[in-house]
């Protein structure tokens, strides 16, 4: 069953990245409540942690009355879901994953922070390349296609946002993946 699920993920990721790169993905852009999506993704990940018996502390922090972003709700959810799932996969039991959303300069910034294994400095430059997974034995032992982050990068760029990451490379200090999306502009009437 696990092999079938892994194959399904691989096929879907391959289809997704080829559609995105060939320009066949069009965004159905409208106002999107980013906080709501973050809450849903964190709730799903908490359920997963219970099902897999891998205790994890997950939280979302955002100020009240965040403006909506302009984006494709399903694709914004995919961005957040991929980043939170990565954090979950590379954070050991009893770890923490924190999603922080804040507004600045006409954008919302989302930071997905974990205290997982971190990312070696020498692997960071290639992290968003297709199929690249690094050399760390802990990374290689974790199932994955090496397509999640390239898909996230493409989707963030399609939304006119930016994506970056920070990690000291020290195990246990984790990493922070951040992205921005433009806020809905309020028209003066």
C-alpha positions as YAML, in Angstrom:
chain: A
units: angstrom
residues:
- id: 1
  name: UNK
  ca: [0.00, 0.00, 0.00]
- id: 2
  name: UNK
  ca: [2.79, 2.48, 0.86]
- id: 3
  name: UNK
  ca: [4.51, 1.82, -2.47]
- id: 4
  name: UNK
  ca: [1.26, 2.50, -4.33]
- id: 5
  name: UNK
  ca: [0.81, 5.79, -2.42]
- id: 6
  name: UNK
  ca: [4.43, 6.81, -3.16]
- id: 7
  name: UNK
  ca: [3.99, 6.00, -6.84]
- id: 8
  name: UNK
  ca: [0.75, 8.00, -6.91]
- id: 9
  name: UNK
  ca: [2.51, 11.02, -5.34]
- id: 10
  name: UNK
  ca: [5.39, 10.73, -7.82]
- id: 11
  name: UNK
  ca: [3.07, 10.54, -10.84]
- id: 12
  name: UNK
  ca: [0.97, 13.49, -9.60]
- id: 13
  name: UNK
  ca: [4.10, 15.57, -8.88]
- id: 14
  name: UNK
  ca: [5.55, 14.77, -12.33]
- id: 15
  name: UNK
  ca: [2.27, 15.69, -14.03]
- id: 16
  name: UNK
  ca: [2.02, 18.86, -11.97]
- id: 17
  name: UNK
  ca: [5.53, 20.13, -12.66]
- id: 18
  name: UNK
  ca: [5.30, 19.33, -16.38]
- id: 19
  name: UNK
  ca: [1.95, 21.17, -16.63]
- id: 20
  name: UNK
  ca: [3.32, 24.16, -14.72]
- id: 21
  name: UNK
  ca: [6.56, 24.34, -16.73]
- id: 22
  name: UNK
  ca: [4.74, 24.04, -20.06]
- id: 23
  name: UNK
  ca: [2.36, 26.87, -19.10]
- id: 24
  name: UNK
  ca: [-0.71, 24.63, -19.02]
- id: 25
  name: UNK
  ca: [-1.63, 25.61, -15.46]
- id: 26
  name: UNK
  ca: [-3.81, 28.68, -15.29]
- id: 27
  name: UNK
  ca: [-4.57, 30.31, -11.98]
- id: 28
  name: UNK
  ca: [-8.16, 30.91, -10.99]
- id: 29
  name: UNK
  ca: [-7.27, 34.07, -9.06]
- id: 30
  name: UNK
  ca: [-9.64, 35.62, -6.55]
- id: 31
  name: UNK
  ca: [-9.42, 36.90, -2.95]
- id: 32
  name: UNK
  ca: [-8.14, 34.11, -0.66]
- id: 33
  name: UNK
  ca: [-8.13, 33.94, 3.15]
- id: 34
  name: UNK
  ca: [-4.57, 32.75, 3.85]
- id: 35
  name: UNK
  ca: [-5.15, 32.29, 7.59]
- id: 36
  name: UNK
  ca: [-8.08, 29.96, 6.94]
- id: 37
  name: UNK
  ca: [-5.99, 27.82, 4.57]
- id: 38
  name: UNK
  ca: [-3.10, 27.70, 7.06]
- id: 39
  name: UNK
  ca: [-5.48, 26.54, 9.81]
- id: 40
  name: UNK
  ca: [-6.87, 23.77, 7.57]
- id: 41
  name: UNK
  ca: [-3.38, 22.56, 6.55]
- id: 42
  name: UNK
  ca: [-2.17, 22.55, 10.18]
- id: 43
  name: UNK
  ca: [-5.31, 20.67, 11.31]
- id: 44
  name: UNK
  ca: [-4.77, 18.04, 8.59]
- id: 45
  name: UNK
  ca: [-1.11, 17.68, 9.59]
- id: 46
  name: UNK
  ca: [-2.07, 17.28, 13.27]
- id: 47
  name: UNK
  ca: [-4.46, 14.49, 12.25]
- id: 48
  name: UNK
  ca: [-1.65, 12.87, 10.28]
- id: 49
  name: UNK
  ca: [0.67, 13.08, 13.29]
- id: 50
  name: UNK
  ca: [-1.95, 11.30, 15.41]
- id: 51
  name: UNK
  ca: [-2.58, 8.63, 12.76]
- id: 52
  name: UNK
  ca: [1.16, 7.99, 12.35]
- id: 53
  name: UNK
  ca: [1.73, 8.15, 16.12]
- id: 54
  name: UNK
  ca: [4.34, 10.89, 15.62]
- id: 55
  name: UNK
  ca: [3.57, 13.55, 18.27]
- id: 56
  name: UNK
  ca: [4.14, 17.07, 16.96]
- id: 57
  name: UNK
  ca: [3.25, 20.58, 18.12]
- id: 58
  name: UNK
  ca: [1.79, 22.65, 15.27]
- id: 59
  name: UNK
  ca: [0.50, 26.21, 15.43]
- id: 60
  name: UNK
  ca: [-0.59, 29.13, 13.28]
- id: 61
  name: UNK
  ca: [-0.01, 32.72, 14.34]
- id: 62
  name: UNK
  ca: [-1.46, 35.71, 12.50]
- id: 63
  name: UNK
  ca: [-2.89, 39.10, 13.42]
- id: 64
  name: UNK
  ca: [-6.64, 39.57, 13.29]
- id: 65
  name: UNK
  ca: [-8.14, 41.12, 10.17]
- id: 66
  name: UNK
  ca: [-5.47, 40.05, 7.69]
- id: 67
  name: UNK
  ca: [-6.40, 41.23, 4.20]
- id: 68
  name: UNK
  ca: [-7.01, 38.53, 1.59]
- id: 69
  name: UNK
  ca: [-4.32, 37.68, -0.93]
- id: 70
  name: UNK
  ca: [-5.04, 37.37, -4.63]
- id: 71
  name: UNK
  ca: [-4.50, 33.81, -5.75]
- id: 72
  name: UNK
  ca: [-5.81, 30.44, -6.79]
- id: 73
  name: UNK
  ca: [-7.15, 28.92, -3.57]
- id: 74
  name: UNK
  ca: [-6.25, 25.33, -4.50]
- id: 75
  name: UNK
  ca: [-2.71, 26.28, -5.56]
- id: 76
  name: UNK
  ca: [-2.15, 28.47, -2.47]
- id: 77
  name: UNK
  ca: [-3.26, 25.50, -0.39]
- id: 78
  name: UNK
  ca: [-0.81, 23.29, -2.32]
- id: 79
  name: UNK
  ca: [2.06, 25.72, -1.57]
- id: 80
  name: UNK
  ca: [1.31, 25.74, 2.16]
- id: 81
  name: UNK
  ca: [0.58, 22.03, 2.29]
- id: 82
  name: UNK
  ca: [3.89, 21.13, 0.60]
- id: 83
  name: UNK
  ca: [5.89, 23.36, 2.97]
- id: 84
  name: UNK
  ca: [4.13, 22.12, 6.13]
- id: 85
  name: UNK
  ca: [4.43, 18.49, 4.98]
- id: 86
  name: UNK
  ca: [8.15, 18.98, 4.34]
- id: 87
  name: UNK
  ca: [8.55, 20.43, 7.83]
- id: 88
  name: UNK
  ca: [6.63, 17.45, 9.24]
- id: 89
  name: UNK
  ca: [8.67, 14.88, 7.29]
- id: 90
  name: UNK
  ca: [12.02, 16.30, 8.41]
- id: 91
  name: UNK
  ca: [11.12, 17.06, 12.03]
- id: 92
  name: UNK
  ca: [11.49, 14.26, 14.58]
- id: 93
  name: UNK
  ca: [8.83, 13.21, 17.12]
- id: 94
  name: UNK
  ca: [7.84, 15.89, 19.64]
- id: 95
  name: UNK
  ca: [9.11, 18.59, 17.29]
- id: 96
  name: UNK
  ca: [7.42, 21.88, 16.55]
- id: 97
  name: UNK
  ca: [6.15, 23.44, 13.35]
- id: 98
  name: UNK
  ca: [5.02, 27.04, 13.48]
- id: 99
  name: UNK
  ca: [3.26, 28.92, 10.67]
- id: 100
  name: UNK
  ca: [3.48, 32.69, 11.05]
- id: 101
  name: UNK
  ca: [1.61, 35.08, 8.73]
- id: 102
  name: UNK
  ca: [2.17, 38.83, 8.71]
- id: 103
  name: UNK
  ca: [1.61, 41.77, 6.40]
- id: 104
  name: UNK
  ca: [4.28, 44.03, 4.95]
- id: 105
  name: UNK
  ca: [4.62, 46.26, 1.90]
- id: 106
  name: UNK
  ca: [1.39, 45.21, 0.16]
- id: 107
  name: UNK
  ca: [2.11, 41.51, 0.66]
- id: 108
  name: UNK
  ca: [1.45, 38.79, 3.17]
- id: 109
  name: UNK
  ca: [4.51, 36.86, 4.26]
- id: 110
  name: UNK
  ca: [4.20, 33.28, 5.48]
- id: 111
  name: UNK
  ca: [7.01, 31.65, 7.46]
- id: 112
  name: UNK
  ca: [6.91, 27.89, 8.03]
- id: 113
  name: UNK
  ca: [9.41, 27.24, 10.81]
- id: 114
  name: UNK
  ca: [10.43, 23.88, 12.28]
- id: 115
  name: UNK
  ca: [13.04, 22.53, 14.67]
- id: 116
  name: UNK
  ca: [13.82, 19.53, 12.47]
- id: 117
  name: UNK
  ca: [17.06, 18.23, 11.01]
- id: 118
  name: UNK
  ca: [17.85, 21.48, 9.18]
- id: 119
  name: UNK
  ca: [19.40, 21.72, 5.74]
- id: 120
  name: UNK
  ca: [23.13, 21.45, 5.21]
- id: 121
  name: UNK
  ca: [24.63, 24.68, 3.90]
- id: 122
  name: UNK
  ca: [26.09, 22.86, 0.88]
- id: 123
  name: UNK
  ca: [22.61, 21.57, -0.08]
- id: 124
  name: UNK
  ca: [20.79, 24.90, 0.19]
- id: 125
  name: UNK
  ca: [21.68, 26.33, -3.24]
- id: 126
  name: UNK
  ca: [20.22, 23.29, -5.03]
- id: 127
  name: UNK
  ca: [17.14, 22.83, -2.87]
- id: 128
  name: UNK
  ca: [14.66, 24.12, -5.45]
- id: 129
  name: UNK
  ca: [16.07, 21.98, -8.31]
- id: 130
  name: UNK
  ca: [13.94, 19.14, -9.65]
- id: 131
  name: UNK
  ca: [14.67, 15.77, -8.02]
- id: 132
  name: UNK
  ca: [17.41, 17.18, -5.75]
- id: 133
  name: UNK
  ca: [17.20, 15.74, -2.23]
- id: 134
  name: UNK
  ca: [20.63, 16.35, -0.70]
- id: 135
  name: UNK
  ca: [23.05, 13.78, 0.66]
- id: 136
  name: UNK
  ca: [22.00, 13.65, 4.31]
- id: 137
  name: UNK
  ca: [21.13, 10.05, 5.33]
- id: 138
  name: UNK
  ca: [18.12, 11.38, 7.29]
- id: 139
  name: UNK
  ca: [16.83, 13.07, 4.13]
- id: 140
  name: UNK
  ca: [17.43, 10.03, 1.96]
- id: 141
  name: UNK
  ca: [15.61, 7.83, 4.50]
- id: 142
  name: UNK
  ca: [12.49, 10.01, 4.18]
- id: 143
  name: UNK
  ca: [10.18, 9.19, 1.26]
- id: 144
  name: UNK
  ca: [9.93, 12.00, -1.29]
- id: 145
  name: UNK
  ca: [10.14, 12.80, -4.97]
- id: 146
  name: UNK
  ca: [12.41, 15.84, -4.90]
- id: 147
  name: UNK
  ca: [9.64, 17.72, -6.73]
- id: 148
  name: UNK
  ca: [7.71, 19.34, -3.86]
- id: 149
  name: UNK
  ca: [9.92, 22.41, -3.47]
- id: 150
  name: UNK
  ca: [10.35, 23.02, -7.23]
- id: 151
  name: UNK
  ca: [6.53, 22.90, -7.53]
- id: 152
  name: UNK
  ca: [6.20, 25.36, -4.63]
- id: 153
  name: UNK
  ca: [8.74, 27.71, -6.23]
- id: 154
  name: UNK
  ca: [6.92, 27.68, -9.59]
- id: 155
  name: UNK
  ca: [3.51, 28.24, -7.98]
- id: 156
  name: UNK
  ca: [4.76, 31.11, -5.78]
- id: 157
  name: UNK
  ca: [6.33, 32.77, -8.85]
- id: 158
  name: UNK
  ca: [3.09, 32.31, -10.84]
- id: 159
  name: UNK
  ca: [1.35, 34.23, -8.02]
- id: 160
  name: UNK
  ca: [3.93, 37.07, -8.35]
- id: 161
  name: UNK
  ca: [5.39, 36.17, -4.96]
- id: 162
  name: UNK
  ca: [8.84, 35.34, -3.64]
- id: 163
  name: UNK
  ca: [10.15, 32.17, -1.95]
- id: 164
  name: UNK
  ca: [13.28, 31.73, 0.17]
- id: 165
  name: UNK
  ca: [14.61, 29.64, 3.03]
- id: 166
  name: UNK
  ca: [16.97, 29.90, 5.98]
- id: 167
  name: UNK
  ca: [18.77, 27.16, 7.86]
- id: 168
  name: UNK
  ca: [22.01, 27.13, 9.83]
- id: 169
  name: UNK
  ca: [22.53, 23.55, 8.70]
- id: 170
  name: UNK
  ca: [22.81, 22.48, 12.34]
- id: 171
  name: UNK
  ca: [20.59, 19.47, 13.16]
- id: 172
  name: UNK
  ca: [17.85, 20.42, 15.62]
- id: 173
  name: UNK
  ca: [17.93, 24.10, 14.65]
- id: 174
  name: UNK
  ca: [15.56, 23.35, 11.80]
- id: 175
  name: UNK
  ca: [14.72, 25.67, 8.96]
- id: 176
  name: UNK
  ca: [12.36, 28.43, 7.93]
- id: 177
  name: UNK
  ca: [10.70, 28.47, 4.51]
- id: 178
  name: UNK
  ca: [9.13, 31.83, 3.68]
- id: 179
  name: UNK
  ca: [7.02, 33.09, 0.82]
- id: 180
  name: UNK
  ca: [5.08, 36.23, -0.03]
- id: 181
  name: UNK
  ca: [1.84, 36.72, -1.94]
- id: 182
  name: UNK
  ca: [0.34, 40.05, -3.04]
- id: 183
  name: UNK
  ca: [-2.54, 41.43, -0.99]
- id: 184
  name: UNK
  ca: [-5.82, 42.26, -2.70]
- id: 185
  name: UNK
  ca: [-5.73, 45.94, -3.67]
- id: 186
  name: UNK
  ca: [-8.68, 47.92, -2.38]
- id: 187
  name: UNK
  ca: [-9.96, 50.13, -5.18]
- id: 188
  name: UNK
  ca: [-10.87, 53.70, -4.29]
- id: 189
  name: UNK
  ca: [-14.48, 54.30, -5.21]
...
